[in-house]
C-alpha cells in the first residue's frame, strides 16, 4: 500500500483505502461519473470514477475499505486519483490503524501541557469550570483527546482538537506577556473552551462528519451552551464573568460571515480570535505543503487564502 502523502502525479496506484465519501455526479455533457474521497492515516485524496458502470467497478459504499487501481493526476494543484478498478476489501486484508490520521505529537504529553494552562488559572470559578470539564468529566476528556478540530480544513485527525487547542493556548500565553492588560485567567479559560462544541459537532472517527446537532447549531453556539450549563453547576458563578467567557467563545471566529454570532468586543476575545485564526491558517499551510511533497512550484488557487500558493525554500 502506498500512503496518500507519498503519491505523486503520474504514478499508478494500487492499494486499499478508506472510502470517506462516494457521490454520483454528471458532467456538463451529461455523462455520469462519481466523486470519491479516500483516506488513510496520512491524509485525504480526491478521486473520480469516470466510468462507474464498467466491469471493474464493484459495489461499495461510504466508510467501506476499498481496494483500488488508479492513475494519479493533478487538478488545480491538488492530487486527484482516476480510479479504474475498485472493490470492497474483505476483513483481514487491511489494518484499521492504517486509516486513522493521528497527530504527530503524543496525545498524553499534549494533554499534560494543556492542563498546565488550566493550573495557572487563579480565578476560583473559572478554575472550577475547567476542572469540571477537563478533569472530572472523563467521558468528555476521552472524546476531547480523540476528536479532530475540523472535518477537512485543518487538524482533521485524531488528536487534532487537542493539538489545535494547545497551540491556541501557547499563542495566548505570548499575548498575555506582550500585552499585560489582558485578563490571563479569562483568556486561558476561553482558549481551552473555545472549540469544546466540536466534540459534539463532529462524529467520531472514521466517520468524522457533522452530526445532526452540529448541522443545526454549530460548535460555537454549542460551546457557549456547554459553558453556561457548567457555570450553573458552580455556586455563585458571577454572571458578568460567565457572559464574558461566553462572548469570547461566540466571537472567536472574528467576523459574522465566518460564523461568529458576535464580533469581538473584549480585548480577550480579540486575542483569542487572532490566536485561533493564526493556528488554523498555519496548520492549513503545513498540510498543503506536506501534500505537495517535493513540488516547489505554484500549487494553485486556495479558497481559504484566496490566493495561489507556493512554498519557499528553507
Coordinates of C-alpha atoms in Angstrom, one line a residue, residues 28 56 62 65 133 160 280 284 308 312:
X28 CA -21.5 19.3 -18.4
X56 CA -14.0 -3.3 -12.9
X62 CA -19.0 5.3 2.2
X65 CA -12.4 -0.2 2.9
X133 CA -14.7 19.8 32.1
X160 CA -6.4 17.4 16.2
X280 CA -5.8 27.4 11.8
X284 CA -3.6 24.5 6.8
X308 CA -2.3 30.9 -5.5
X312 CA 9.7 28.9 -0.1

